[in-house]
Structure formats: C-alpha cells, structure tokens
Amino acid sequence: MSISVKGLTKIFGHHRAVDDVSFDIPKGKLFCVVGPSGCGKSTLLRLIAGLETPQHGSIELDGQRVVGDDVFIPPEDRRVGVVFQSYALWPHLTVAENVAFPYQSQGFAKAEARAKAAEHLQTVALTQYAGRRPEALSGGQRQRVALARCLAGKAQTILMDEPLANLDPHLRETMETELRAFHDRSGVTTLFITHDQREAMALADIMAVMDQGHILQIGPPQQIYAEPANETVARFIGRGTLIKSTVQDGRARVADQDIAVTGVSDGPCILFVRPENIQTGPDGWPTQVTSVHYRGSHWEVTVNSAGLDADIQLNVQQPVQVGEQLRLIFEKAWVLPG
Ligand code: ADP
Ligand code: MG
C-alpha cells in the first residue's frame, strides 16, 4: 500500500519529537528514514503504526485516512506489520508455529495456518528451519522469522525500526542484502528506520534525512549524496568538506583553482566537495596531512592549508604520513542551495 503523511506533529511535553513532517511513499517502495539518535525516527514509525496519536497532521494508507480530522484507526486494523530491533518471537513455539500464529488468531484451522505459513517461510528462505525454536537460530534468521510473521499478518506495509542494529557487522551486511532481496520478492511497501547512513544508502529506493523532528531532504540516495540540500545533510551523509567560496560567471574559486558550477548565481557560497572529487598532482594546491586512516582499498586522509579555512578530506591510493605535503586538485564541487 502507499503511505501519505501530511503535517504530522507529535509533541511530548514541550518537545516536538516529530515536527510538521510530510512525505509520500509510493506502493512497493523501500523508504529509509535516516537521522541521528533522538531525532524522532521511532516516534514517526509509531505514529504510522498507530502506537502514538499525533497532535496535528494526517496519515493515509492506500488513500484511506487512518489518522487526522477525528479519525483514528487502531493499529490492528491498519494492516501494517512492525519489526522492532528485538524480534519479539514466541520462545516456546517453533519457527513454523510463530509464523502460523497470526493465521490461527485470524481463525484459520491449524493445518491451514501451517500451510500458509510454509509459503512465507519459503519467501524468507527458512523452510529448513521450520521445526526449530527461536533460541536455536542466529540473529539474522530470527529477523527473517519476524519478517515472515509480518507477511502472515497480511501486512501490506512493513515498518522496521533499526532491525539490524543488534547484529554484528558481517551479519548486518548479509541481512542488508537479504532484506533488499526480500523486499524485491514480496513487493511490500517498506518504511525502514536507521541511524546508519551507510545502511540507508545501501537499501533505499527513496531516502529521507531527519534531524530534530524535521525531514531535511527526500530523494534517491545518489541524489542526496551528490546534492545535499544543506550543511546538516552534507555533514551527516558520507564524508566531505564544506568550503567557503565565491561564484563568478559559473565558476567557483577554491584555493588557486576554478571549478565549473552550473545553475548558480554570482556571489558568496558554501561548496561541498566529496573526497573522490579531489585528486593530487604536482601542480595542485599545497596542503599538509593531519590524519590518515587505512581502509584496505585506500587511505582516508585529512589535510589543511594556510590558505584554506577548512580541514579537507580526500582518499589516496598510496600510503602517506602525517605532516607530509599533498598538492590538491579540486575537480568537482556542489554549491549548497540558499
Ligand atoms: P529516535 O528513534 O530518532 O532515536 P525517538 O523518536 O525515540 O528518536 O525520540 C525523539 C524524542 O522524543 C527524544 O528526545 C525522546 O526522548 C522523545 N520521546 C520519545 N518518546 C517519548 C515519550 N513517550 N515521552 C516523552 N518523550 C519521548
Ligand atoms: Mg529509535
């Protein structure tokens, strides 16, 4: 189902946890909300699930209003499944029984419920574990049981609140791949919430960056990465450097170099430069290395320079030492709007 949120506001005491939030998620899309801890992500999810009531705004699921203008459809009638960080499986039931449970509570006979559950176990690739108890599964497998149970609950939409946060990094990456595959197979509209921008970029069809109760930018991950709407988004998503500059005749000045920028009017501006848009070469602007981190395929380096009022981040392919000189060539920059 599609999800449409308009002017949604939730205030706790004097704190606006979710402040005038609006967005549309088309049917079948994987929508990731990413933002720092405490920015209001879980509250937003709970509002959509029906676990919180907003002071203002409306929510429509498939065009049907579930919240707003004196309407409040209770959570159990929204056909929305929620997967939390803790998997909340029944420990005394097997995998198959856990997944069959929603059908049995809908009044299906045991055999029929089990047959339907078997289909969902196939979707999450857990058929061979049907007879096990949750305690005999890995974290990732338990997560998949929780997903299958969402499907059994006839969820037309799945809301996930940091479901991978408890997993170790390796399993997390595997689960990212599996979640994406599961989404593509099931076609269920998914709202995925995380504080991890790398996870959001890896999974999202559409990404929303949230801060202090507000949505700062919505778009495909590539667009948010390449064209952040403001400084907060630029700082939160990936690495990069903000540099004060001036635009004249479609060119922005950085150190002694000019970078072509399109569609920007003349005047002072703030440039955002990604590490991969900085090269080094003998004719570059001189800087000094201040920190180096080895990342396997490359070194992440920070440099500074007397003539540039910024710590500049770039990647290099050869080892460098702190204090060494690097000469930078700026190849591309994004002018922050406004
Ligand atoms: P996130 O999931 O992004 O970490 P939350 O939505 O959990 O953020 O919380 C957003 C803000 O609202 C936080 O400052 C939190 O303390 C506050 N908050 C959340 N739930 C409640 C509540 N039930 N009562 C009071 N304050 C709350
Ligand atoms: Mg949260």
mmCIF file of C-alpha atoms and ligand atoms in Angstrom:
data_model
loop_
_atom_site.group_PDB
_atom_site.id
_atom_site.type_symbol
_atom_site.label_atom_id
_atom_site.label_comp_id
_atom_site.label_asym_id
_atom_site.label_seq_id
_atom_site.Cartn_x
_atom_site.Cartn_y
_atom_site.Cartn_z
ATOM 1 C CA MET A 1 0.000 0.000 0.000
ATOM 2 C CA SER A 2 1.038 3.616 -0.442
ATOM 3 C CA ILE A 3 1.710 5.803 2.592
ATOM 4 C CA SER A 4 0.977 9.520 2.680
ATOM 5 C CA VAL A 5 1.907 11.636 5.682
ATOM 6 C CA LYS A 6 0.959 15.314 5.893
ATOM 7 C CA GLY A 7 1.945 17.898 8.510
ATOM 8 C CA LEU A 8 2.465 15.189 11.117
ATOM 9 C CA THR A 9 3.378 16.597 14.539
ATOM 10 C CA LYS A 10 3.915 14.791 17.838
ATOM 11 C CA ILE A 11 4.756 16.811 20.935
ATOM 12 C CA PHE A 12 5.893 15.249 24.236
ATOM 13 C CA GLY A 13 5.565 17.947 26.924
ATOM 14 C CA HIS A 14 7.301 20.855 25.188
ATOM 15 C CA HIS A 15 9.424 18.704 22.915
ATOM 16 C CA ARG A 16 8.390 18.483 19.265
ATOM 17 C CA ALA A 17 9.627 14.937 18.590
ATOM 18 C CA VAL A 18 8.057 14.949 15.091
ATOM 19 C CA ASP A 19 7.530 18.432 13.699
ATOM 20 C CA ASP A 20 5.369 19.084 10.633
ATOM 21 C CA VAL A 21 6.566 16.041 8.688
ATOM 22 C CA SER A 22 5.168 15.325 5.220
ATOM 23 C CA PHE A 23 6.084 12.701 2.623
ATOM 24 C CA ASP A 24 4.609 10.173 0.211
ATOM 25 C CA ILE A 25 5.811 6.607 -0.194
ATOM 26 C CA PRO A 26 4.576 5.058 -3.450
ATOM 27 C CA LYS A 27 3.320 1.475 -3.233
ATOM 28 C CA GLY A 28 6.077 -1.129 -3.256
ATOM 29 C CA LYS A 29 8.966 1.215 -2.485
ATOM 30 C CA LEU A 30 11.592 0.822 0.205
ATOM 31 C CA PHE A 31 11.738 4.160 2.017
ATOM 32 C CA CYS A 32 14.549 4.730 4.533
ATOM 33 C CA VAL A 33 14.419 7.401 7.184
ATOM 34 C CA VAL A 34 17.902 8.142 8.467
ATOM 35 C CA GLY A 35 18.932 10.529 11.207
ATOM 36 C CA PRO A 36 20.885 10.781 14.452
ATOM 37 C CA SER A 37 19.669 9.176 17.658
ATOM 38 C CA GLY A 38 16.815 11.146 19.263
ATOM 39 C CA CYS A 39 15.747 12.935 16.051
ATOM 40 C CA GLY A 40 12.247 11.417 16.153
ATOM 41 C CA LYS A 41 12.510 8.366 13.882
ATOM 42 C CA SER A 42 10.879 5.844 16.211
ATOM 43 C CA THR A 43 8.122 8.298 17.073
ATOM 44 C CA LEU A 44 7.399 8.749 13.365
ATOM 45 C CA LEU A 45 7.214 4.969 12.878
ATOM 46 C CA ARG A 46 4.995 4.548 15.932
ATOM 47 C CA LEU A 47 2.621 7.219 14.612
ATOM 48 C CA ILE A 48 2.250 5.351 11.320
ATOM 49 C CA ALA A 49 1.790 2.029 13.135
ATOM 50 C CA GLY A 50 -0.904 3.583 15.324
ATOM 51 C CA LEU A 51 1.056 3.216 18.574
ATOM 52 C CA GLU A 52 1.092 7.007 19.127
ATOM 53 C CA THR A 53 -1.504 9.690 18.406
ATOM 54 C CA PRO A 54 -0.299 12.939 16.805
ATOM 55 C CA GLN A 55 -1.387 16.447 17.861
ATOM 56 C CA HIS A 56 -1.568 17.560 14.220
ATOM 57 C CA GLY A 57 -1.487 16.118 10.740
ATOM 58 C CA SER A 58 -2.848 13.163 8.854
ATOM 59 C CA ILE A 59 -1.788 9.726 7.638
ATOM 60 C CA GLU A 60 -3.324 7.891 4.691
ATOM 61 C CA LEU A 61 -2.679 4.247 3.843
ATOM 62 C CA ASP A 62 -3.661 3.413 0.265
ATOM 63 C CA GLY A 63 -5.694 6.610 0.158
ATOM 64 C CA GLN A 64 -7.641 5.679 3.296
ATOM 65 C CA ARG A 65 -7.280 8.095 6.170
ATOM 66 C CA VAL A 66 -6.149 6.297 9.325
ATOM 67 C CA VAL A 67 -5.256 9.413 11.332
ATOM 68 C CA GLY A 68 -6.472 13.011 11.177
ATOM 69 C CA ASP A 69 -9.693 15.033 11.424
ATOM 70 C CA ASP A 70 -11.175 12.977 14.274
ATOM 71 C CA VAL A 71 -10.253 9.719 12.559
ATOM 72 C CA PHE A 72 -8.159 7.149 14.405
ATOM 73 C CA ILE A 73 -7.969 3.617 13.022
ATOM 74 C CA PRO A 74 -6.436 1.322 15.688
ATOM 75 C CA PRO A 75 -3.115 -0.436 14.926
ATOM 76 C CA GLU A 76 -4.666 -3.887 14.424
ATOM 77 C CA ASP A 77 -6.889 -2.577 11.612
ATOM 78 C CA ARG A 78 -4.120 -0.875 9.637
ATOM 79 C CA ARG A 79 -2.594 -3.988 8.019
ATOM 80 C CA VAL A 80 0.806 -2.680 8.926
ATOM 81 C CA GLY A 81 3.465 -5.038 10.280
ATOM 82 C CA VAL A 82 6.178 -3.794 12.583
ATOM 83 C CA VAL A 83 9.633 -5.303 13.050
ATOM 84 C CA PHE A 84 11.493 -3.887 16.036
ATOM 85 C CA GLN A 85 15.116 -4.237 16.995
ATOM 86 C CA SER A 86 14.172 -7.043 19.369
ATOM 87 C CA TYR A 87 12.470 -9.749 17.356
ATOM 88 C CA ALA A 88 9.652 -10.483 19.798
ATOM 89 C CA LEU A 89 9.166 -14.104 18.717
ATOM 90 C CA TRP A 90 7.342 -16.632 20.897
ATOM 91 C CA PRO A 91 10.194 -18.607 22.523
ATOM 92 C CA HIS A 92 8.070 -21.715 23.223
ATOM 93 C CA LEU A 93 6.847 -22.016 19.612
ATOM 94 C CA THR A 94 8.781 -23.339 16.627
ATOM 95 C CA VAL A 95 9.599 -21.148 13.653
ATOM 96 C CA ALA A 96 6.617 -22.558 11.731
ATOM 97 C CA GLU A 97 4.292 -22.062 14.696
ATOM 98 C CA ASN A 98 5.473 -18.486 15.170
ATOM 99 C CA VAL A 99 4.673 -17.696 11.542
ATOM 100 C CA ALA A 100 1.365 -19.606 11.637
ATOM 101 C CA PHE A 101 0.284 -17.777 14.772
ATOM 102 C CA PRO A 102 -1.286 -14.738 13.039
ATOM 103 C CA TYR A 103 -3.387 -17.080 10.855
ATOM 104 C CA GLN A 104 -4.590 -19.075 13.835
ATOM 105 C CA SER A 105 -5.573 -15.899 15.606
ATOM 106 C CA GLN A 106 -7.493 -14.925 12.449
ATOM 107 C CA GLY A 107 -9.482 -18.167 12.941
ATOM 108 C CA PHE A 108 -7.827 -20.478 10.412
ATOM 109 C CA ALA A 109 -7.602 -24.168 11.353
ATOM 110 C CA LYS A 110 -4.182 -25.366 12.441
ATOM 111 C CA ALA A 111 -3.343 -27.333 9.268
ATOM 112 C CA GLU A 112 -4.412 -24.493 7.009
ATOM 113 C CA ALA A 113 -2.458 -21.949 9.063
ATOM 114 C CA ARG A 114 0.637 -24.166 8.830
ATOM 115 C CA ALA A 115 0.277 -24.496 5.054
ATOM 116 C CA LYS A 116 0.055 -20.724 4.636
ATOM 117 C CA ALA A 117 2.985 -20.195 6.986
ATOM 118 C CA ALA A 118 5.068 -22.581 4.879
ATOM 119 C CA GLU A 119 4.734 -20.205 1.903
ATOM 120 C CA HIS A 120 6.084 -17.290 3.908
ATOM 121 C CA LEU A 121 8.932 -19.388 5.252
ATOM 122 C CA GLN A 122 9.867 -20.054 1.659
ATOM 123 C CA THR A 123 9.848 -16.320 0.919
ATOM 124 C CA VAL A 124 12.362 -15.704 3.703
ATOM 125 C CA ALA A 125 14.327 -18.877 2.842
ATOM 126 C CA LEU A 126 13.785 -20.578 6.202
ATOM 127 C CA THR A 127 11.897 -23.718 5.170
ATOM 128 C CA GLN A 128 14.618 -25.992 6.532
ATOM 129 C CA TYR A 129 14.412 -24.327 9.962
ATOM 130 C CA ALA A 130 10.634 -24.663 10.309
ATOM 131 C CA GLY A 131 10.880 -27.083 13.257
ATOM 132 C CA ARG A 132 13.435 -25.128 15.293
ATOM 133 C CA ARG A 133 12.814 -22.888 18.277
ATOM 134 C CA PRO A 134 13.963 -19.237 18.011
ATOM 135 C CA GLU A 135 16.766 -19.877 20.542
ATOM 136 C CA ALA A 136 18.397 -22.236 18.024
ATOM 137 C CA LEU A 137 18.577 -19.560 15.318
ATOM 138 C CA SER A 138 21.080 -16.805 14.583
ATOM 139 C CA GLY A 139 20.076 -13.150 14.960
ATOM 140 C CA GLY A 140 19.657 -12.795 11.218
ATOM 141 C CA GLN A 141 17.453 -15.888 10.992
ATOM 142 C CA ARG A 142 15.254 -14.629 13.827
ATOM 143 C CA GLN A 143 14.912 -11.373 11.975
ATOM 144 C CA ARG A 144 13.659 -13.310 8.950
ATOM 145 C CA VAL A 145 11.121 -15.192 11.094
ATOM 146 C CA ALA A 146 9.833 -11.803 12.286
ATOM 147 C CA LEU A 147 9.507 -10.735 8.651
ATOM 148 C CA ALA A 148 7.633 -13.913 7.689
ATOM 149 C CA ARG A 149 5.259 -13.339 10.601
ATOM 150 C CA CYS A 150 4.614 -9.807 9.319
ATOM 151 C CA LEU A 151 3.630 -11.288 5.964
ATOM 152 C CA ALA A 152 1.397 -13.840 7.701
ATOM 153 C CA GLY A 153 -0.296 -10.959 9.492
ATOM 154 C CA LYS A 154 -1.342 -9.795 5.969
ATOM 155 C CA ALA A 155 0.894 -6.778 6.273
ATOM 156 C CA GLN A 156 0.543 -4.586 3.201
ATOM 157 C CA THR A 157 3.238 -2.417 4.672
ATOM 158 C CA ILE A 158 6.190 -3.291 6.861
ATOM 159 C CA LEU A 159 7.689 -0.792 9.262
ATOM 160 C CA MET A 160 11.166 -1.600 10.551
ATOM 161 C CA ASP A 161 12.782 0.222 13.423
ATOM 162 C CA GLU A 162 16.573 -0.291 13.315
ATOM 163 C CA PRO A 163 16.122 -4.056 12.817
ATOM 164 C CA LEU A 164 19.832 -4.623 12.159
ATOM 165 C CA ALA A 165 21.237 -2.508 14.979
ATOM 166 C CA ASN A 166 21.897 -5.508 17.274
ATOM 167 C CA LEU A 167 23.709 -7.587 14.693
ATOM 168 C CA ASP A 168 27.469 -7.848 14.242
ATOM 169 C CA PRO A 169 28.857 -6.013 11.172
ATOM 170 C CA HIS A 170 29.284 -9.085 8.997
ATOM 171 C CA LEU A 171 25.760 -10.386 9.611
ATOM 172 C CA ARG A 172 24.447 -6.887 9.126
ATOM 173 C CA GLU A 173 25.795 -6.751 5.613
ATOM 174 C CA THR A 174 24.321 -10.174 4.819
ATOM 175 C CA MET A 175 20.970 -9.045 6.226
ATOM 176 C CA GLU A 176 21.048 -5.846 4.158
ATOM 177 C CA THR A 177 21.354 -7.998 1.060
ATOM 178 C CA GLU A 178 18.608 -10.337 2.270
ATOM 179 C CA LEU A 179 16.255 -7.525 3.256
ATOM 180 C CA ARG A 180 16.651 -5.947 -0.148
ATOM 181 C CA ALA A 181 16.042 -9.324 -1.856
ATOM 182 C CA PHE A 182 13.052 -9.976 0.397
ATOM 183 C CA HIS A 183 11.634 -6.573 -0.462
ATOM 184 C CA ASP A 184 12.067 -7.150 -4.191
ATOM 185 C CA ARG A 185 10.379 -10.581 -3.941
ATOM 186 C CA SER A 186 7.477 -9.551 -1.736
ATOM 187 C CA GLY A 187 6.875 -6.075 -3.197
ATOM 188 C CA VAL A 188 5.614 -4.912 0.208
ATOM 189 C CA THR A 189 5.894 -1.175 0.840
ATOM 190 C CA THR A 190 8.566 -0.783 3.486
ATOM 191 C CA LEU A 191 9.475 2.017 5.859
ATOM 192 C CA PHE A 192 12.939 1.335 7.229
ATOM 193 C CA ILE A 193 14.388 3.438 10.005
ATOM 194 C CA THR A 194 18.065 3.630 10.877
ATOM 195 C CA HIS A 195 20.710 5.937 12.315
ATOM 196 C CA ASP A 196 23.249 4.341 9.966
ATOM 197 C CA GLN A 197 23.571 6.328 6.762
ATOM 198 C CA ARG A 198 25.547 3.570 5.038
ATOM 199 C CA GLU A 199 22.740 1.098 5.684
ATOM 200 C CA ALA A 200 20.163 3.600 4.397
ATOM 201 C CA MET A 201 22.128 4.246 1.219
ATOM 202 C CA ALA A 202 22.570 0.536 0.579
ATOM 203 C CA LEU A 203 18.868 -0.272 0.975
ATOM 204 C CA ALA A 204 16.730 2.689 0.000
ATOM 205 C CA ASP A 205 14.759 3.394 -3.139
ATOM 206 C CA ILE A 206 13.977 6.717 -1.519
ATOM 207 C CA MET A 207 15.788 8.175 1.457
ATOM 208 C CA ALA A 208 14.646 10.843 3.910
ATOM 209 C CA VAL A 209 17.152 12.591 6.162
ATOM 210 C CA MET A 210 15.670 13.580 9.514
ATOM 211 C CA ASP A 211 17.022 15.920 12.204
ATOM 212 C CA GLN A 212 15.372 17.375 15.313
ATOM 213 C CA GLY A 213 11.893 16.273 14.294
ATOM 214 C CA HIS A 214 12.168 17.629 10.747
ATOM 215 C CA ILE A 215 12.701 15.971 7.388
ATOM 216 C CA LEU A 216 15.574 17.891 5.789
ATOM 217 C CA GLN A 217 15.681 16.198 2.392
ATOM 218 C CA ILE A 218 13.934 13.415 0.493
ATOM 219 C CA GLY A 219 15.235 11.762 -2.653
ATOM 220 C CA PRO A 220 17.076 8.821 -4.166
ATOM 221 C CA PRO A 221 20.269 8.040 -2.182
ATOM 222 C CA GLN A 222 22.500 9.044 -5.100
ATOM 223 C CA GLN A 223 20.878 12.465 -5.253
ATOM 224 C CA ILE A 224 21.182 13.067 -1.516
ATOM 225 C CA TYR A 225 24.828 12.010 -1.647
ATOM 226 C CA ALA A 226 25.668 14.197 -4.648
ATOM 227 C CA GLU A 227 23.417 17.172 -3.951
ATOM 228 C CA PRO A 228 22.789 17.638 -0.212
ATOM 229 C CA ALA A 229 20.160 20.285 0.497
ATOM 230 C CA ASN A 230 22.035 21.921 3.372
ATOM 231 C CA GLU A 231 25.016 21.691 5.712
ATOM 232 C CA THR A 232 23.386 19.257 8.131
ATOM 233 C CA VAL A 233 22.648 16.741 5.375
ATOM 234 C CA ALA A 234 26.127 17.236 3.897
ATOM 235 C CA ARG A 235 27.754 16.528 7.275
ATOM 236 C CA PHE A 236 25.528 13.543 8.072
ATOM 237 C CA ILE A 237 25.720 11.624 4.794
ATOM 238 C CA GLY A 238 29.138 10.281 3.805
ATOM 239 C CA ARG A 239 32.375 12.238 4.049
ATOM 240 C CA GLY A 240 33.225 15.549 2.507
ATOM 241 C CA THR A 241 34.406 19.091 3.079
ATOM 242 C CA LEU A 242 32.484 22.356 3.310
ATOM 243 C CA ILE A 243 34.467 25.278 1.901
ATOM 244 C CA LYS A 244 33.518 28.970 1.819
ATOM 245 C CA SER A 245 33.835 30.298 -1.699
ATOM 246 C CA THR A 246 32.530 32.795 -4.240
ATOM 247 C CA VAL A 247 30.810 32.120 -7.554
ATOM 248 C CA GLN A 248 31.518 34.288 -10.568
ATOM 249 C CA ASP A 249 30.304 33.572 -14.109
ATOM 250 C CA GLY A 250 29.549 29.914 -13.429
ATOM 251 C CA ARG A 251 32.860 29.232 -11.697
ATOM 252 C CA ALA A 252 33.628 28.814 -8.002
ATOM 253 C CA ARG A 253 37.064 29.610 -6.610
ATOM 254 C CA VAL A 254 38.852 27.099 -4.341
ATOM 255 C CA ALA A 255 42.473 27.881 -3.390
ATOM 256 C CA ASP A 256 44.054 28.967 -6.715
ATOM 257 C CA GLN A 257 41.628 26.877 -8.796
ATOM 258 C CA ASP A 258 38.306 27.419 -10.541
ATOM 259 C CA ILE A 259 35.587 24.764 -10.564
ATOM 260 C CA ALA A 260 32.694 24.914 -13.022
ATOM 261 C CA VAL A 261 29.330 25.067 -11.223
ATOM 262 C CA THR A 262 26.059 25.174 -13.116
ATOM 263 C CA GLY A 263 22.807 26.958 -12.387
ATOM 264 C CA VAL A 264 24.230 29.072 -9.560
ATOM 265 C CA SER A 265 24.066 32.862 -9.364
ATOM 266 C CA ASP A 266 27.124 35.010 -8.596
ATOM 267 C CA GLY A 267 28.072 35.754 -5.014
ATOM 268 C CA PRO A 268 29.375 34.120 -1.834
ATOM 269 C CA CYS A 269 28.525 30.449 -1.383
ATOM 270 C CA ILE A 270 29.386 27.279 0.502
ATOM 271 C CA LEU A 271 30.874 24.497 -1.574
ATOM 272 C CA PHE A 272 30.704 20.839 -0.702
ATOM 273 C CA VAL A 273 33.470 18.627 -2.057
ATOM 274 C CA ARG A 274 33.438 14.814 -1.809
ATOM 275 C CA PRO A 275 36.773 13.013 -1.223
ATOM 276 C CA GLU A 276 36.579 11.311 -4.613
ATOM 277 C CA ASN A 277 36.412 14.710 -6.329
ATOM 278 C CA ILE A 278 39.871 15.691 -5.123
ATOM 279 C CA GLN A 279 42.991 14.412 -6.885
ATOM 280 C CA THR A 280 46.648 15.046 -6.141
ATOM 281 C CA GLY A 281 49.321 16.245 -8.582
ATOM 282 C CA PRO A 282 52.469 18.375 -8.844
ATOM 283 C CA ASP A 283 50.507 21.462 -9.912
ATOM 284 C CA GLY A 284 47.984 21.183 -7.047
ATOM 285 C CA TRP A 285 47.438 23.493 -4.098
ATOM 286 C CA PRO A 286 49.903 22.699 -1.261
ATOM 287 C CA THR A 287 48.455 21.224 1.943
ATOM 288 C CA GLN A 288 49.724 19.278 4.963
ATOM 289 C CA VAL A 289 48.434 15.875 6.034
ATOM 290 C CA THR A 290 46.899 15.994 9.549
ATOM 291 C CA SER A 291 45.427 12.483 9.808
ATOM 292 C CA VAL A 292 45.474 9.179 7.933
ATOM 293 C CA HIS A 293 43.174 6.143 8.209
ATOM 294 C CA TYR A 294 43.897 2.954 6.298
ATOM 295 C CA ARG A 295 40.719 1.460 4.785
ATOM 296 C CA GLY A 296 42.098 -1.521 2.882
ATOM 297 C CA SER A 297 41.461 -0.317 -0.658
ATOM 298 C CA HIS A 298 42.611 3.258 0.062
ATOM 299 C CA TRP A 299 43.701 5.708 2.736
ATOM 300 C CA GLU A 300 41.298 8.315 4.088
ATOM 301 C CA VAL A 301 43.314 11.464 4.591
ATOM 302 C CA THR A 302 42.587 14.835 6.184
ATOM 303 C CA VAL A 303 44.754 17.803 5.237
ATOM 304 C CA ASN A 304 44.814 21.501 5.999
ATOM 305 C CA SER A 305 46.372 24.508 4.391
ATOM 306 C CA ALA A 306 47.134 28.076 5.470
ATOM 307 C CA GLY A 307 45.171 29.427 2.515
ATOM 308 C CA LEU A 308 42.004 27.348 3.051
ATOM 309 C CA ASP A 309 39.761 27.739 6.066
ATOM 310 C CA ALA A 310 38.781 24.038 6.220
ATOM 311 C CA ASP A 311 40.038 20.551 7.066
ATOM 312 C CA ILE A 312 39.839 18.842 3.717
ATOM 313 C CA GLN A 313 39.018 15.163 3.310
ATOM 314 C CA LEU A 314 40.257 13.075 0.430
ATOM 315 C CA ASN A 315 41.173 9.493 -0.443
ATOM 316 C CA VAL A 316 44.585 8.454 -1.713
ATOM 317 C CA GLN A 317 45.847 5.193 -3.194
ATOM 318 C CA GLN A 318 49.352 5.317 -1.677
ATOM 319 C CA PRO A 319 50.344 5.458 1.992
ATOM 320 C CA VAL A 320 51.090 8.962 3.317
ATOM 321 C CA GLN A 321 52.364 10.190 6.684
ATOM 322 C CA VAL A 322 51.041 12.897 8.974
ATOM 323 C CA GLY A 323 52.979 16.098 8.237
ATOM 324 C CA GLU A 324 53.663 15.158 4.623
ATOM 325 C CA GLN A 325 52.742 17.626 1.862
ATOM 326 C CA LEU A 326 49.962 16.804 -0.618
ATOM 327 C CA ARG A 327 49.082 19.029 -3.576
ATOM 328 C CA LEU A 328 45.358 19.040 -4.266
ATOM 329 C CA ILE A 329 43.433 19.396 -7.491
ATOM 330 C CA PHE A 330 39.737 20.124 -6.979
ATOM 331 C CA GLU A 331 37.747 18.517 -9.779
ATOM 332 C CA LYS A 332 34.124 18.959 -8.828
ATOM 333 C CA ALA A 333 32.013 20.664 -6.179
ATOM 334 C CA TRP A 334 28.385 21.096 -5.206
ATOM 335 C CA VAL A 335 27.138 24.540 -4.234
ATOM 336 C CA LEU A 336 24.813 24.248 -1.229
ATOM 337 C CA PRO A 337 21.462 25.873 -2.050
ATOM 338 C CA GLY A 338 20.449 29.091 -0.308
HETATM 339 P P1 ADP B 1 14.936 8.218 17.573
HETATM 340 O O1 ADP B 1 14.156 6.980 17.305
HETATM 341 O O2 ADP B 1 15.253 9.006 16.338
HETATM 342 O O3 ADP B 1 16.172 7.956 18.365
HETATM 343 P P2 ADP B 1 12.653 8.941 19.220
HETATM 344 O O4 ADP B 1 11.538 9.071 18.254
HETATM 345 O O5 ADP B 1 12.720 7.709 20.017
HETATM 346 O O6 ADP B 1 14.048 9.212 18.458
HETATM 347 O O7 ADP B 1 12.614 10.179 20.230
HETATM 348 C C1 ADP B 1 12.559 11.517 19.790
HETATM 349 C C2 ADP B 1 12.491 12.411 21.000
HETATM 350 O O8 ADP B 1 11.233 12.281 21.652
HETATM 351 C C3 ADP B 1 13.553 12.126 22.046
HETATM 352 O O9 ADP B 1 14.007 13.347 22.571
HETATM 353 C C4 ADP B 1 12.810 11.308 23.077
HETATM 354 O O10 ADP B 1 13.374 11.484 24.337
HETATM 355 C C5 ADP B 1 11.416 11.887 22.988
HETATM 356 N N1 ADP B 1 10.388 10.876 23.313
HETATM 357 C C6 ADP B 1 10.135 9.742 22.628
HETATM 358 N N2 ADP B 1 9.109 9.055 23.182
HETATM 359 C C7 ADP B 1 8.717 9.775 24.261
HETATM 360 C C8 ADP B 1 7.696 9.601 25.256
HETATM 361 N N3 ADP B 1 6.866 8.546 25.228
HETATM 362 N N4 ADP B 1 7.597 10.550 26.205
HETATM 363 C C9 ADP B 1 8.416 11.627 26.213
HETATM 364 N N5 ADP B 1 9.369 11.854 25.321
HETATM 365 C C10 ADP B 1 9.541 10.940 24.343
HETATM 366 MG MG MG B 2 14.570 4.974 17.726
#
